[in-house]
mmCIF file of C-alpha atoms in Angstrom:
data_model
loop_
_atom_site.group_PDB
_atom_site.id
_atom_site.type_symbol
_atom_site.label_atom_id
_atom_site.label_comp_id
_atom_site.label_asym_id
_atom_site.label_seq_id
_atom_site.Cartn_x
_atom_site.Cartn_y
_atom_site.Cartn_z
ATOM 1 C CA PHE A 1 86.249 -54.833 208.248
ATOM 2 C CA LYS A 2 88.010 -57.290 210.489
ATOM 3 C CA ILE A 3 89.078 -60.199 208.345
ATOM 4 C CA TYR A 4 89.853 -63.596 209.826
ATOM 5 C CA ILE A 5 91.713 -65.980 207.539
ATOM 6 C CA ILE A 6 91.645 -69.611 208.592
ATOM 7 C CA ASP A 7 94.234 -71.459 206.547
ATOM 8 C CA GLU A 8 94.125 -75.257 206.239
ATOM 9 C CA ALA A 9 90.478 -75.074 207.311
ATOM 10 C CA HIS A 10 89.990 -78.782 206.591
ATOM 11 C CA MET A 11 92.121 -79.463 209.683
ATOM 12 C CA LEU A 12 89.554 -77.984 212.081
ATOM 13 C CA THR A 13 87.759 -80.470 214.310
ATOM 14 C CA LYS A 14 84.012 -81.015 214.342
ATOM 15 C CA GLU A 15 83.903 -79.211 217.687
ATOM 16 C CA ALA A 16 85.754 -76.209 216.272
ATOM 17 C CA TRP A 17 83.297 -75.966 213.371
ATOM 18 C CA ASN A 18 80.363 -76.187 215.780
ATOM 19 C CA ALA A 19 81.832 -73.334 217.811
ATOM 20 C CA LEU A 20 82.118 -71.216 214.631
ATOM 21 C CA LEU A 21 78.678 -72.097 213.311
ATOM 22 C CA LYS A 22 76.702 -69.565 215.397
ATOM 23 C CA THR A 23 79.065 -66.764 214.399
ATOM 24 C CA LEU A 24 78.819 -67.753 210.746
ATOM 25 C CA GLU A 25 75.015 -67.791 210.874
ATOM 26 C CA GLU A 26 74.868 -64.252 212.268
ATOM 27 C CA PRO A 27 78.248 -62.614 211.669
ATOM 28 C CA PRO A 28 78.868 -59.098 212.939
ATOM 29 C CA GLN A 29 78.561 -56.531 210.134
ATOM 30 C CA SER A 30 82.244 -55.635 210.275
ATOM 31 C CA VAL A 31 83.622 -59.216 210.230
ATOM 32 C CA LYS A 32 84.531 -61.445 207.292
ATOM 33 C CA PHE A 33 85.827 -65.018 207.499
ATOM 34 C CA PHE A 34 87.991 -66.587 204.829
ATOM 35 C CA PHE A 35 88.506 -70.348 204.911
ATOM 36 C CA ALA A 36 91.404 -71.574 202.792
ATOM 37 C CA THR A 37 91.702 -75.269 202.064
ATOM 38 C CA THR A 38 93.021 -77.696 199.503
ATOM 39 C CA GLU A 39 90.450 -80.256 200.625
ATOM 40 C CA PRO A 40 86.988 -78.630 200.523
ATOM 41 C CA HIS A 41 85.283 -82.028 200.761
ATOM 42 C CA LYS A 42 86.402 -82.163 204.420
ATOM 43 C CA ILE A 43 84.459 -79.011 205.347
ATOM 44 C CA PRO A 44 81.121 -79.880 206.981
ATOM 45 C CA PRO A 45 78.065 -79.285 204.751
ATOM 46 C CA THR A 46 76.521 -77.032 207.422
ATOM 47 C CA ILE A 47 79.486 -74.696 206.996
ATOM 48 C CA LEU A 48 79.681 -74.926 203.194
ATOM 49 C CA SER A 49 76.019 -73.962 202.893
ATOM 50 C CA ARG A 50 76.796 -70.635 204.597
ATOM 51 C CA CYS A 51 79.838 -69.770 202.472
ATOM 52 C CA GLN A 52 80.657 -68.466 199.039
ATOM 53 C CA LYS A 53 83.121 -70.777 197.330
ATOM 54 C CA PHE A 54 85.947 -69.592 195.105
ATOM 55 C CA SER A 55 88.106 -72.252 193.488
ATOM 56 C CA LEU A 56 91.490 -70.794 192.712
ATOM 57 C CA ARG A 57 93.495 -72.127 189.803
ATOM 58 C CA ARG A 58 97.199 -72.542 189.379
ATOM 59 C CA ILE A 59 99.117 -69.679 187.821
ATOM 60 C CA SER A 60 100.513 -70.304 184.334
ATOM 61 C CA PRO A 61 104.277 -70.820 184.049
ATOM 62 C CA HIS A 62 104.502 -67.760 181.766
ATOM 63 C CA LEU A 63 103.016 -65.482 184.437
ATOM 64 C CA ILE A 64 105.334 -66.941 187.076
ATOM 65 C CA VAL A 65 108.347 -66.408 184.804
ATOM 66 C CA THR A 66 107.271 -62.808 184.156
ATOM 67 C CA LYS A 67 107.060 -62.120 187.898
ATOM 68 C CA LEU A 68 110.398 -63.836 188.644
ATOM 69 C CA ARG A 69 112.078 -61.956 185.793
ATOM 70 C CA LYS A 70 110.857 -58.678 187.298
ATOM 71 C CA ILE A 71 112.209 -59.703 190.719
ATOM 72 C CA ALA A 72 115.550 -60.625 189.136
ATOM 73 C CA GLN A 73 115.774 -57.235 187.429
ATOM 74 C CA ASN A 74 114.952 -55.373 190.641
ATOM 75 C CA LEU A 75 117.581 -57.323 192.579
ATOM 76 C CA GLU A 76 120.097 -57.216 189.705
ATOM 77 C CA VAL A 77 120.281 -61.016 189.543
ATOM 78 C CA THR A 78 121.342 -62.746 186.332
ATOM 79 C CA VAL A 79 119.153 -65.694 185.358
ATOM 80 C CA ASP A 80 118.477 -67.384 182.031
ATOM 81 C CA ASP A 81 115.021 -68.145 180.657
ATOM 82 C CA ALA A 82 115.537 -71.918 180.777
ATOM 83 C CA SER A 83 116.140 -71.716 184.531
ATOM 84 C CA LEU A 84 113.104 -69.491 185.057
ATOM 85 C CA PHE A 85 110.816 -71.857 183.148
ATOM 86 C CA ARG A 86 112.257 -74.880 184.948
ATOM 87 C CA LEU A 87 111.642 -73.143 188.273
ATOM 88 C CA ALA A 88 108.084 -72.207 187.254
ATOM 89 C CA ASP A 89 107.389 -75.840 186.361
ATOM 90 C CA TYR A 90 108.879 -76.980 189.662
ATOM 91 C CA ALA A 91 106.564 -74.605 191.573
ATOM 92 C CA GLU A 92 103.545 -76.263 189.903
ATOM 93 C CA GLY A 93 101.535 -73.066 189.504
ATOM 94 C CA ALA A 94 102.158 -71.708 193.014
ATOM 95 C CA LEU A 95 103.685 -68.230 192.845
ATOM 96 C CA ARG A 96 104.482 -68.183 196.560
ATOM 97 C CA ASP A 97 106.474 -71.414 196.177
ATOM 98 C CA ALA A 98 108.231 -70.099 193.071
ATOM 99 C CA GLU A 99 109.243 -66.914 194.902
ATOM 100 C CA SER A 100 110.442 -68.918 197.903
ATOM 101 C CA PHE A 101 112.529 -71.236 195.699
ATOM 102 C CA PHE A 102 113.837 -68.215 193.800
ATOM 103 C CA ASP A 103 114.909 -66.607 197.076
ATOM 104 C CA GLN A 104 116.860 -69.771 197.952
ATOM 105 C CA LEU A 105 118.512 -69.737 194.531
ATOM 106 C CA ILE A 106 119.493 -66.078 194.847
ATOM 107 C CA THR A 107 121.037 -66.700 198.254
ATOM 108 C CA PHE A 108 122.948 -69.770 197.095
ATOM 109 C CA SER A 109 124.048 -68.471 193.693
ATOM 110 C CA LYS A 110 125.362 -65.054 194.732
ATOM 111 C CA GLY A 111 123.583 -63.341 191.857
ATOM 112 C CA VAL A 112 124.020 -65.690 188.881
ATOM 113 C CA ILE A 113 121.426 -68.443 188.521
ATOM 114 C CA THR A 114 121.912 -71.239 186.007
ATOM 115 C CA GLU A 115 120.125 -74.547 185.509
ATOM 116 C CA SER A 116 122.950 -76.387 187.251
ATOM 117 C CA VAL A 117 122.552 -74.134 190.310
ATOM 118 C CA LEU A 118 118.797 -74.726 190.227
ATOM 119 C CA GLU A 119 119.291 -78.495 190.026
ATOM 120 C CA GLU A 120 121.771 -78.487 192.893
ATOM 121 C CA VAL A 121 119.777 -76.259 195.250
ATOM 122 C CA LEU A 122 116.352 -77.808 194.626
ATOM 123 C CA GLY A 123 117.544 -81.399 194.264
ATOM 124 C CA ILE A 124 116.249 -81.715 190.721
ATOM 125 C CA ALA A 125 117.839 -84.315 188.467
ATOM 126 C CA PRO A 126 119.411 -82.948 185.279
ATOM 127 C CA PHE A 127 117.255 -83.224 182.163
ATOM 128 C CA GLU A 128 120.012 -85.289 180.539
ATOM 129 C CA TRP A 129 119.184 -88.097 182.992
ATOM 130 C CA ILE A 130 115.611 -88.153 181.681
ATOM 131 C CA VAL A 131 116.859 -88.394 178.099
ATOM 132 C CA GLU A 132 119.316 -91.111 179.158
ATOM 133 C CA LEU A 133 116.540 -93.089 180.868
ATOM 134 C CA ASP A 134 114.300 -92.638 177.824
ATOM 135 C CA ARG A 135 117.006 -94.171 175.627
ATOM 136 C CA ALA A 136 117.538 -97.001 178.118
ATOM 137 C CA ILE A 137 113.814 -97.787 178.078
ATOM 138 C CA ALA A 138 113.644 -97.621 174.267
ATOM 139 C CA THR A 139 116.603 -99.993 173.884
ATOM 140 C CA ALA A 140 115.658 -102.234 176.830
ATOM 141 C CA GLU A 141 118.917 -101.484 178.654
ATOM 142 C CA VAL A 142 117.756 -102.482 182.114
ATOM 143 C CA ALA A 143 121.217 -102.060 183.655
ATOM 144 C CA THR A 144 121.369 -98.423 182.508
ATOM 145 C CA ALA A 145 117.914 -97.739 183.930
ATOM 146 C CA TYR A 146 119.019 -99.168 187.294
ATOM 147 C CA LYS A 147 122.200 -97.055 187.223
ATOM 148 C CA ILE A 148 120.138 -93.910 186.652
ATOM 149 C CA SER A 149 117.742 -94.740 189.483
ATOM 150 C CA ASP A 150 120.761 -95.459 191.701
ATOM 151 C CA ARG A 151 122.275 -92.084 190.776
ATOM 152 C CA ILE A 152 119.007 -90.315 191.593
ATOM 153 C CA PHE A 153 118.819 -92.002 194.984
ATOM 154 C CA TYR A 154 122.459 -91.581 196.015
ATOM 155 C CA ASP A 155 122.699 -87.991 194.773
ATOM 156 C CA GLY A 156 119.669 -87.120 196.921
ATOM 157 C CA LYS A 157 117.512 -85.980 194.014
ATOM 158 C CA ASP A 158 113.743 -85.655 194.365
ATOM 159 C CA ILE A 159 112.473 -88.959 192.905
ATOM 160 C CA GLY A 160 108.863 -87.780 192.791
ATOM 161 C CA HIS A 161 109.813 -84.753 190.751
ATOM 162 C CA PHE A 162 112.017 -86.884 188.489
ATOM 163 C CA ILE A 163 109.075 -89.167 187.728
ATOM 164 C CA GLU A 164 106.856 -86.147 187.023
ATOM 165 C CA ASP A 165 109.522 -84.762 184.669
ATOM 166 C CA LEU A 166 109.837 -88.151 182.981
ATOM 167 C CA CYS A 167 106.055 -88.361 182.464
ATOM 168 C CA GLU A 168 106.039 -84.791 181.111
ATOM 169 C CA HIS A 169 108.860 -85.745 178.734
ATOM 170 C CA PHE A 170 106.882 -88.736 177.411
ATOM 171 C CA LYS A 171 103.733 -86.618 177.126
ATOM 172 C CA THR A 172 105.672 -84.057 175.074
ATOM 173 C CA LEU A 173 107.007 -86.795 172.814
ATOM 174 C CA LEU A 174 103.494 -88.116 172.250
#
């Protein structure tokens, strides 16, 4: 088979889909098309009706950690479980992203990966800041909350990820 993979298929124009339509209606026996998209609602109905749809799910953090641990062993890299799980959470179920981040960490750390290395390389705020903000919220210490947000901003940390971590922290507490 010749396999054509069209990634980010939702980005194709109406004209591009029309050009593909005839081929999709009567594809050559030895050709398969794969359309990958995170936004299937943007694919024209005339195309969707001629396709099989497979919705892929995120990979569990435990499976990502298992894979990263195996990579670490093969490359003789030292990494603790807390860092692996933090990295798996950061990758949000995407193994390719987790492996890419892990590669960056290996390069930066020179073979020993800790949570502080992970936080520095990926721009993740330390978990202590989340706990500190939680206390500030619980005790209505507005000044402390502003200081933490200032620290996040000026240290160049990923604010979106910090908010996600904060929400996850509150969800865990609940």
